PDB file of C-alpha atoms in Angstrom:
ATOM      1  CA  ILE R   1       7.673 198.938 220.079  1.00  0.00           C
ATOM      2  CA  TYR R   2       4.359 198.943 221.385  1.00  0.00           C
ATOM      3  CA  ASN R   3       2.974 198.950 217.714  1.00  0.00           C
ATOM      4  CA  HIS R   4       4.066 195.423 217.969  1.00  0.00           C
ATOM      5  CA  PHE R   5       3.460 194.380 221.596  1.00  0.00           C
ATOM      6  CA  GLN R   6       0.611 195.276 223.890  1.00  0.00           C
ATOM      7  CA  SER R   7       2.543 195.192 227.205  1.00  0.00           C
ATOM      8  CA  LYS R   8       6.031 194.817 228.740  1.00  0.00           C
ATOM      9  CA  GLY R   9       5.018 191.555 229.887  1.00  0.00           C
ATOM     10  CA  GLU R  10       4.318 190.531 226.071  1.00  0.00           C
ATOM     11  CA  ILE R  11       7.961 191.689 225.282  1.00  0.00           C
ATOM     12  CA  LEU R  12       9.652 189.902 228.039  1.00  0.00           C
ATOM     13  CA  TYR R  13       7.785 186.530 227.050  1.00  0.00           C
ATOM     14  CA  GLU R  14       8.957 186.865 223.438  1.00  0.00           C
ATOM     15  CA  VAL R  15      12.540 187.623 224.836  1.00  0.00           C
ATOM     16  CA  LEU R  16      12.426 184.618 227.052  1.00  0.00           C
ATOM     17  CA  MET R  17      10.898 182.290 224.407  1.00  0.00           C
ATOM     18  CA  ARG R  18      13.765 183.645 221.809  1.00  0.00           C
ATOM     19  CA  GLY R  19      16.512 182.532 224.296  1.00  0.00           C
ATOM     20  CA  ASN R  20      14.763 179.217 224.826  1.00  0.00           C
ATOM     21  CA  GLU R  21      14.787 178.568 220.971  1.00  0.00           C
ATOM     22  CA  TRP R  22      18.484 179.497 220.857  1.00  0.00           C
ATOM     23  CA  LEU R  23      18.912 176.945 223.768  1.00  0.00           C
ATOM     24  CA  ARG R  24      16.600 174.269 221.968  1.00  0.00           C
ATOM     25  CA  PHE R  25      18.656 175.000 218.556  1.00  0.00           C
ATOM     26  CA  GLY R  26      21.790 174.123 220.267  1.00  0.00           C
ATOM     27  CA  LEU R  27      20.300 170.978 221.453  1.00  0.00           C
ATOM     28  CA  THR R  28      18.959 169.884 218.293  1.00  0.00           C
ATOM     29  CA  ARG R  29      22.395 170.674 216.631  1.00  0.00           C
ATOM     30  CA  ALA R  30      24.198 168.687 219.164  1.00  0.00           C
ATOM     31  CA  LEU R  31      21.901 165.511 218.927  1.00  0.00           C
ATOM     32  CA  ALA R  32      22.070 165.885 215.045  1.00  0.00           C
ATOM     33  CA  ASP R  33      25.919 166.037 214.955  1.00  0.00           C
ATOM     34  CA  ALA R  34      26.528 163.457 217.595  1.00  0.00           C
ATOM     35  CA  SER R  35      28.093 159.893 216.818  1.00  0.00           C
ATOM     36  CA  ASP R  36      26.211 158.494 219.998  1.00  0.00           C
ATOM     37  CA  GLU R  37      24.413 159.539 223.184  1.00  0.00           C
ATOM     38  CA  ALA R  38      27.653 160.045 225.180  1.00  0.00           C
ATOM     39  CA  ASP R  39      28.811 162.491 222.207  1.00  0.00           C
ATOM     40  CA  ALA R  40      25.271 164.017 222.243  1.00  0.00           C
ATOM     41  CA  LEU R  41      25.434 164.750 226.061  1.00  0.00           C
ATOM     42  CA  GLU R  42      29.041 166.529 225.790  1.00  0.00           C
ATOM     43  CA  ARG R  43      27.921 168.640 222.571  1.00  0.00           C
ATOM     44  CA  SER R  44      24.965 169.621 224.601  1.00  0.00           C
ATOM     45  CA  LEU R  45      26.987 170.594 227.784  1.00  0.00           C
ATOM     46  CA  SER R  46      29.249 172.557 225.311  1.00  0.00           C
ATOM     47  CA  SER R  47      26.600 174.095 223.527  1.00  0.00           C
ATOM     48  CA  TYR R  48      25.270 175.331 226.781  1.00  0.00           C
ATOM     49  CA  VAL R  49      28.251 176.582 228.101  1.00  0.00           C
ATOM     50  CA  ASP R  50      28.836 178.515 224.954  1.00  0.00           C
ATOM     51  CA  PHE R  51      25.212 180.154 225.174  1.00  0.00           C
ATOM     52  CA  ALA R  52      25.834 181.090 228.822  1.00  0.00           C
ATOM     53  CA  VAL R  53      29.199 182.609 228.394  1.00  0.00           C
ATOM     54  CA  ASP R  54      28.084 184.627 225.330  1.00  0.00           C
ATOM     55  CA  HIS R  55      24.637 185.503 226.551  1.00  0.00           C
ATOM     56  CA  PRO R  56      24.644 186.065 230.303  1.00  0.00           C
ATOM     57  CA  ASP R  57      21.911 188.842 229.955  1.00  0.00           C
ATOM     58  CA  PHE R  58      19.656 186.163 228.516  1.00  0.00           C
ATOM     59  CA  VAL R  59      20.567 183.577 231.330  1.00  0.00           C
ATOM     60  CA  ALA R  60      19.782 186.272 233.777  1.00  0.00           C
ATOM     61  CA  LEU R  61      16.354 186.579 232.223  1.00  0.00           C
ATOM     62  CA  LEU R  62      15.563 183.012 231.936  1.00  0.00           C
ATOM     63  CA  LEU R  63      16.675 182.545 235.681  1.00  0.00           C
ATOM     64  CA  THR R  64      14.775 185.457 237.419  1.00  0.00           C
ATOM     65  CA  ASP R  65      12.324 187.023 235.030  1.00  0.00           C
ATOM     66  CA  VAL R  66       9.988 184.387 234.278  1.00  0.00           C
ATOM     67  CA  VAL R  67       8.097 184.994 237.570  1.00  0.00           C
ATOM     68  CA  GLU R  68       7.062 188.375 236.095  1.00  0.00           C
ATOM     69  CA  LEU R  69       5.272 186.771 233.266  1.00  0.00           C
ATOM     70  CA  PRO R  70       1.332 186.346 233.534  1.00  0.00           C
ATOM     71  CA  GLU R  71       0.708 182.914 234.634  1.00  0.00           C
ATOM     72  CA  ALA R  72      -0.299 181.207 231.482  1.00  0.00           C
ATOM     73  CA  GLN R  73       2.847 182.526 229.679  1.00  0.00           C
ATOM     74  CA  ARG R  74       5.057 181.688 232.910  1.00  0.00           C
ATOM     75  CA  HIS R  75       3.848 177.933 232.426  1.00  0.00           C
ATOM     76  CA  ARG R  76       4.548 177.817 228.906  1.00  0.00           C
ATOM     77  CA  ALA R  77       8.055 179.062 229.427  1.00  0.00           C
ATOM     78  CA  LEU R  78       8.688 176.784 232.110  1.00  0.00           C
ATOM     79  CA  ASP R  79       7.279 174.036 230.189  1.00  0.00           C
ATOM     80  CA  VAL R  80      10.073 174.818 227.694  1.00  0.00           C
ATOM     81  CA  GLN R  81      12.798 174.824 230.139  1.00  0.00           C
ATOM     82  CA  ARG R  82      11.857 171.565 231.683  1.00  0.00           C
ATOM     83  CA  ALA R  83      11.697 169.917 228.251  1.00  0.00           C
ATOM     84  CA  TYR R  84      15.081 171.112 227.639  1.00  0.00           C
ATOM     85  CA  VAL R  85      16.437 169.737 230.715  1.00  0.00           C
ATOM     86  CA  ALA R  86      14.363 166.498 230.124  1.00  0.00           C
ATOM     87  CA  GLU R  87      16.375 165.957 227.016  1.00  0.00           C
ATOM     88  CA  TRP R  88      19.595 166.053 228.862  1.00  0.00           C
ATOM     89  CA  VAL R  89      18.196 163.761 231.540  1.00  0.00           C
ATOM     90  CA  HIS R  90      17.292 161.401 228.665  1.00  0.00           C
ATOM     91  CA  LEU R  91      20.677 161.415 227.269  1.00  0.00           C
ATOM     92  CA  LEU R  92      22.418 161.142 230.797  1.00  0.00           C
ATOM     93  CA  THR R  93      20.134 157.863 231.738  1.00  0.00           C
ATOM     94  CA  THR R  94      20.901 156.418 228.303  1.00  0.00           C
ATOM     95  CA  VAL R  95      24.668 156.860 228.718  1.00  0.00           C
ATOM     96  CA  GLU R  96      24.650 155.715 232.507  1.00  0.00           C
ATOM     97  CA  PRO R  97      21.451 153.382 232.689  1.00  0.00           C
ATOM     98  CA  GLY R  98      21.741 152.583 236.241  1.00  0.00           C
ATOM     99  CA  VAL R  99      21.390 156.228 237.259  1.00  0.00           C
ATOM    100  CA  ASP R 100      18.027 157.209 238.729  1.00  0.00           C
ATOM    101  CA  PRO R 101      16.001 159.773 236.728  1.00  0.00           C
ATOM    102  CA  ALA R 102      15.730 161.869 239.672  1.00  0.00           C
ATOM    103  CA  ALA R 103      19.560 161.819 240.291  1.00  0.00           C
ATOM    104  CA  ALA R 104      20.195 162.322 236.647  1.00  0.00           C
ATOM    105  CA  ARG R 105      18.009 165.558 236.858  1.00  0.00           C
ATOM    106  CA  LEU R 106      19.777 166.942 239.806  1.00  0.00           C
ATOM    107  CA  ARG R 107      23.293 166.289 237.983  1.00  0.00           C
ATOM    108  CA  VAL R 108      21.847 167.950 234.810  1.00  0.00           C
ATOM    109  CA  GLN R 109      20.564 170.880 236.797  1.00  0.00           C
ATOM    110  CA  ALA R 110      24.082 171.332 238.686  1.00  0.00           C
ATOM    111  CA  ALA R 111      26.040 171.260 235.539  1.00  0.00           C
ATOM    112  CA  ILE R 112      23.783 174.054 234.310  1.00  0.00           C
ATOM    113  CA  HIS R 113      23.766 175.941 237.593  1.00  0.00           C
ATOM    114  CA  ILE R 114      27.845 175.977 237.566  1.00  0.00           C
ATOM    115  CA  ALA R 115      27.481 177.618 233.859  1.00  0.00           C
ATOM    116  CA  ASN R 116      24.978 179.977 234.879  1.00  0.00           C
ATOM    117  CA  GLU R 117      26.914 181.190 237.876  1.00  0.00           C
ATOM    118  CA  VAL R 118      30.156 181.632 236.170  1.00  0.00           C
ATOM    119  CA  ALA R 119      28.606 183.169 233.211  1.00  0.00           C
ATOM    120  CA  LEU R 120      26.622 185.894 235.516  1.00  0.00           C
ATOM    121  CA  GLY R 121      29.778 186.910 237.269  1.00  0.00           C
ATOM    122  CA  GLN R 122      33.152 188.245 236.479  1.00  0.00           C
ATOM    123  CA  GLY R 123      34.587 184.764 235.733  1.00  0.00           C
ATOM    124  CA  ARG R 124      33.427 184.516 232.360  1.00  0.00           C
ATOM    125  CA  ALA R 125      36.094 186.687 231.326  1.00  0.00           C
ATOM    126  CA  ALA R 126      38.522 184.183 232.578  1.00  0.00           C
ATOM    127  CA  PRO R 127      41.113 182.839 230.192  1.00  0.00           C
ATOM    128  CA  GLY R 128      39.824 179.052 229.558  1.00  0.00           C
ATOM    129  CA  VAL R 129      36.594 179.731 231.189  1.00  0.00           C
ATOM    130  CA  ARG R 130      34.745 177.542 228.638  1.00  0.00           C
ATOM    131  CA  ALA R 131      37.086 174.428 228.932  1.00  0.00           C
ATOM    132  CA  VAL R 132      36.812 174.862 232.734  1.00  0.00           C
ATOM    133  CA  LEU R 133      32.955 174.835 232.486  1.00  0.00           C
ATOM    134  CA  ARG R 134      32.871 171.988 230.343  1.00  0.00           C
ATOM    135  CA  SER R 135      35.367 169.993 232.625  1.00  0.00           C
ATOM    136  CA  ALA R 136      33.453 170.713 235.792  1.00  0.00           C
ATOM    137  CA  GLY R 137      30.145 169.954 233.851  1.00  0.00           C
ATOM    138  CA  ASN R 138      31.205 166.694 232.720  1.00  0.00           C
ATOM    139  CA  ALA R 139      32.482 165.908 236.435  1.00  0.00           C
ATOM    140  CA  VAL R 140      28.956 166.723 237.808  1.00  0.00           C
ATOM    141  CA  LEU R 141      27.122 164.898 234.945  1.00  0.00           C
ATOM    142  CA  HIS R 142      29.057 161.780 235.652  1.00  0.00           C
ATOM    143  CA  ALA R 143      29.470 161.948 239.453  1.00  0.00           C
ATOM    144  CA  VAL R 144      29.421 158.676 241.033  1.00  0.00           C
ATOM    145  CA  SER R 145      26.378 158.908 243.470  1.00  0.00           C
ATOM    146  CA  GLU R 146      27.018 157.498 247.247  1.00  0.00           C
ATOM    147  CA  ALA R 147      24.755 154.768 248.070  1.00  0.00           C
ATOM    148  CA  PRO R 148      22.451 156.042 250.911  1.00  0.00           C
ATOM    149  CA  GLN R 149      23.559 154.802 254.530  1.00  0.00           C
TER     150      GLN R 149
END
């Protein structure tokens, strides 16, 4: 394997980027197949849930091993992850125009986090887990924000 890669860090970077490419492919397909932005957001969530449940080892790597990369590669990997989240935020703020972008980002990250937590635990084997994660993700994405008091 070291005939193709110079270090473990280079292997890790390629694996992380492959996982990010799978996520981007799922997002691109969701956008292409959607009838409108609301459908695109729903399909994006569904695509992520499927990825997380089907590939928990990749999810673990994407969440924990990015910090192990050399600085330049770490920044590139994080930029790709931020761009992925930004696409969801754009969809959500289009579907719900009154939502502040920071609140939208929080909702997106929370929906993704729920899927990650379940996928990384024993819950991913539970019957109907994908439907539950889609329902929970939608509830978080479309949560009504309370006005500050």
